[in-house]
Short mmCIF file of C-alpha atoms in Angstrom, two decimals:
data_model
loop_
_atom_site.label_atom_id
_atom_site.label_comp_id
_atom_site.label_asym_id
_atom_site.label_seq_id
_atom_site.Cartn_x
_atom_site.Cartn_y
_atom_site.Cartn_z
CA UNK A 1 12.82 -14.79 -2.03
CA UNK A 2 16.57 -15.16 -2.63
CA UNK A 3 18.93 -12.80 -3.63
CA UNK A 4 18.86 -13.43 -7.60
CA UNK A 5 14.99 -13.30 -7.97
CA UNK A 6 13.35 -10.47 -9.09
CA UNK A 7 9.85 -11.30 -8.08
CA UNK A 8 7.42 -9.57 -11.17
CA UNK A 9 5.58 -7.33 -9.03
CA UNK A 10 8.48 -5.60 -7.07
CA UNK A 11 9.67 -4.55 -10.46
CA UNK A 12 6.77 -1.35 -10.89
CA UNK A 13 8.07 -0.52 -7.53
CA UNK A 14 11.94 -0.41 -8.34
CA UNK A 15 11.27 1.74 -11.68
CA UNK A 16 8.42 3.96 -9.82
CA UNK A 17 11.43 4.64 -7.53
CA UNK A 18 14.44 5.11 -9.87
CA UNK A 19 12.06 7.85 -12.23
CA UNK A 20 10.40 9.52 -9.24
CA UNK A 21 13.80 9.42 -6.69
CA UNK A 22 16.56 9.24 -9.03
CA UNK A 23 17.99 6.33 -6.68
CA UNK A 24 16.79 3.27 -6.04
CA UNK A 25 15.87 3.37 -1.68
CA UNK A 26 17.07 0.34 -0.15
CA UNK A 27 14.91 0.86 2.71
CA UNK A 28 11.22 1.97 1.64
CA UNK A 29 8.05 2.14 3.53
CA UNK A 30 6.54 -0.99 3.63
CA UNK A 31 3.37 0.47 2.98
CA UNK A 32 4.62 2.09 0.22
CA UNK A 33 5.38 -1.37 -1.29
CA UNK A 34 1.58 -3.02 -0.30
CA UNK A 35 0.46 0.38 -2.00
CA UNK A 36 2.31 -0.32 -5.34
CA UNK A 37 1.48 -3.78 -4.61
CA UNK A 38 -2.28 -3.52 -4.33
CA UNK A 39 -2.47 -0.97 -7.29
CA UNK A 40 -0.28 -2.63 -10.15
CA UNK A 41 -2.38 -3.96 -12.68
CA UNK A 42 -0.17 -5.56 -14.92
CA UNK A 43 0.37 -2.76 -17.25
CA UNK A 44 0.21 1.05 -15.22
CA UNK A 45 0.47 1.97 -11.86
CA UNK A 46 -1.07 4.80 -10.94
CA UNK A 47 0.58 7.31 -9.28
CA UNK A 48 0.71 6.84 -4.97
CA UNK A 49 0.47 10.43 -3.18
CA UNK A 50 3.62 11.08 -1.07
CA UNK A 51 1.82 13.17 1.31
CA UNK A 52 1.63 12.15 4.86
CA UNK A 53 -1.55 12.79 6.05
CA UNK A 54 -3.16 10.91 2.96
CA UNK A 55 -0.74 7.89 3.53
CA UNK A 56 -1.34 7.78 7.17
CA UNK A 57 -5.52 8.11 6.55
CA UNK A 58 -5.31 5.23 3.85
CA UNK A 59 -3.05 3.21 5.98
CA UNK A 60 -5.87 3.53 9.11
CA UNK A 61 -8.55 2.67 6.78
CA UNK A 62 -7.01 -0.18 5.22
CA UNK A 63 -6.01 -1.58 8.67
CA UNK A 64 -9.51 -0.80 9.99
CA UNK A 65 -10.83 -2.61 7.40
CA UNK A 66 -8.45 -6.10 7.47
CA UNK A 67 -10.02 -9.09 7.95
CA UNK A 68 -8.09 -9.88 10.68
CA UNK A 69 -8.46 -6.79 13.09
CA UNK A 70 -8.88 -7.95 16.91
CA UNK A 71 -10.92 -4.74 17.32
CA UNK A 72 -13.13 -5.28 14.84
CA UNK A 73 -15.87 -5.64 17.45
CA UNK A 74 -15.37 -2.80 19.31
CA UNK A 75 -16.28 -0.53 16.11
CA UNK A 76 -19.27 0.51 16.03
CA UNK A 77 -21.99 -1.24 13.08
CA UNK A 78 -22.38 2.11 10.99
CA UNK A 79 -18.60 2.55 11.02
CA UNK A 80 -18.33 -0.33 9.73
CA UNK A 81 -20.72 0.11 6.89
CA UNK A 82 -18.42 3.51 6.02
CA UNK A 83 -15.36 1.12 5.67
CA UNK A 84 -17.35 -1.44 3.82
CA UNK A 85 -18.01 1.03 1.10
CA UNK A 86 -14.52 2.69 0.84
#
């Protein structure tokens, strides 16, 4: 992505953080941006909780559940069905 582009769904992310900040953050959490990422629609984003233990629990589950987790085998098969439902 060069300098000039303003790739469409980094734009929710850049207004989400001007209203909610005041400022736009040059450097954001990354997972912040997959969050906004993952939830834009195309026409709302809903809102992303700020607080830490949430982010860090949704961050574990979503890297639990990633396809391409080396440790997938060592979880255990009913663990596994939990994450397959969330």
């Amino acid at each position: 992505m060069g300098r000039g582009t303003d790739a469409p769904f980094l734009r929710p992310c850049k207004n989400v953080l001007k209203f909610t900040l005041g400022k736009v953050l040059r450097n954001i959490s990354v997972y912040l941006v997959i969050n906004f990422m993952h939830n834009w629609n195309g026409k709302r984003l809903p809102l992303i909780s700020m607080n830490g233990d949430t982010l860090r629990n949704q961050f574990l589950i979503d890297l639990l559940k990633f396809k391409g987790n080396e440790a997938k085998d060592n979880i255990p098969q009913d663990i596994q069905e939990v994450l397959n439902r969330l």
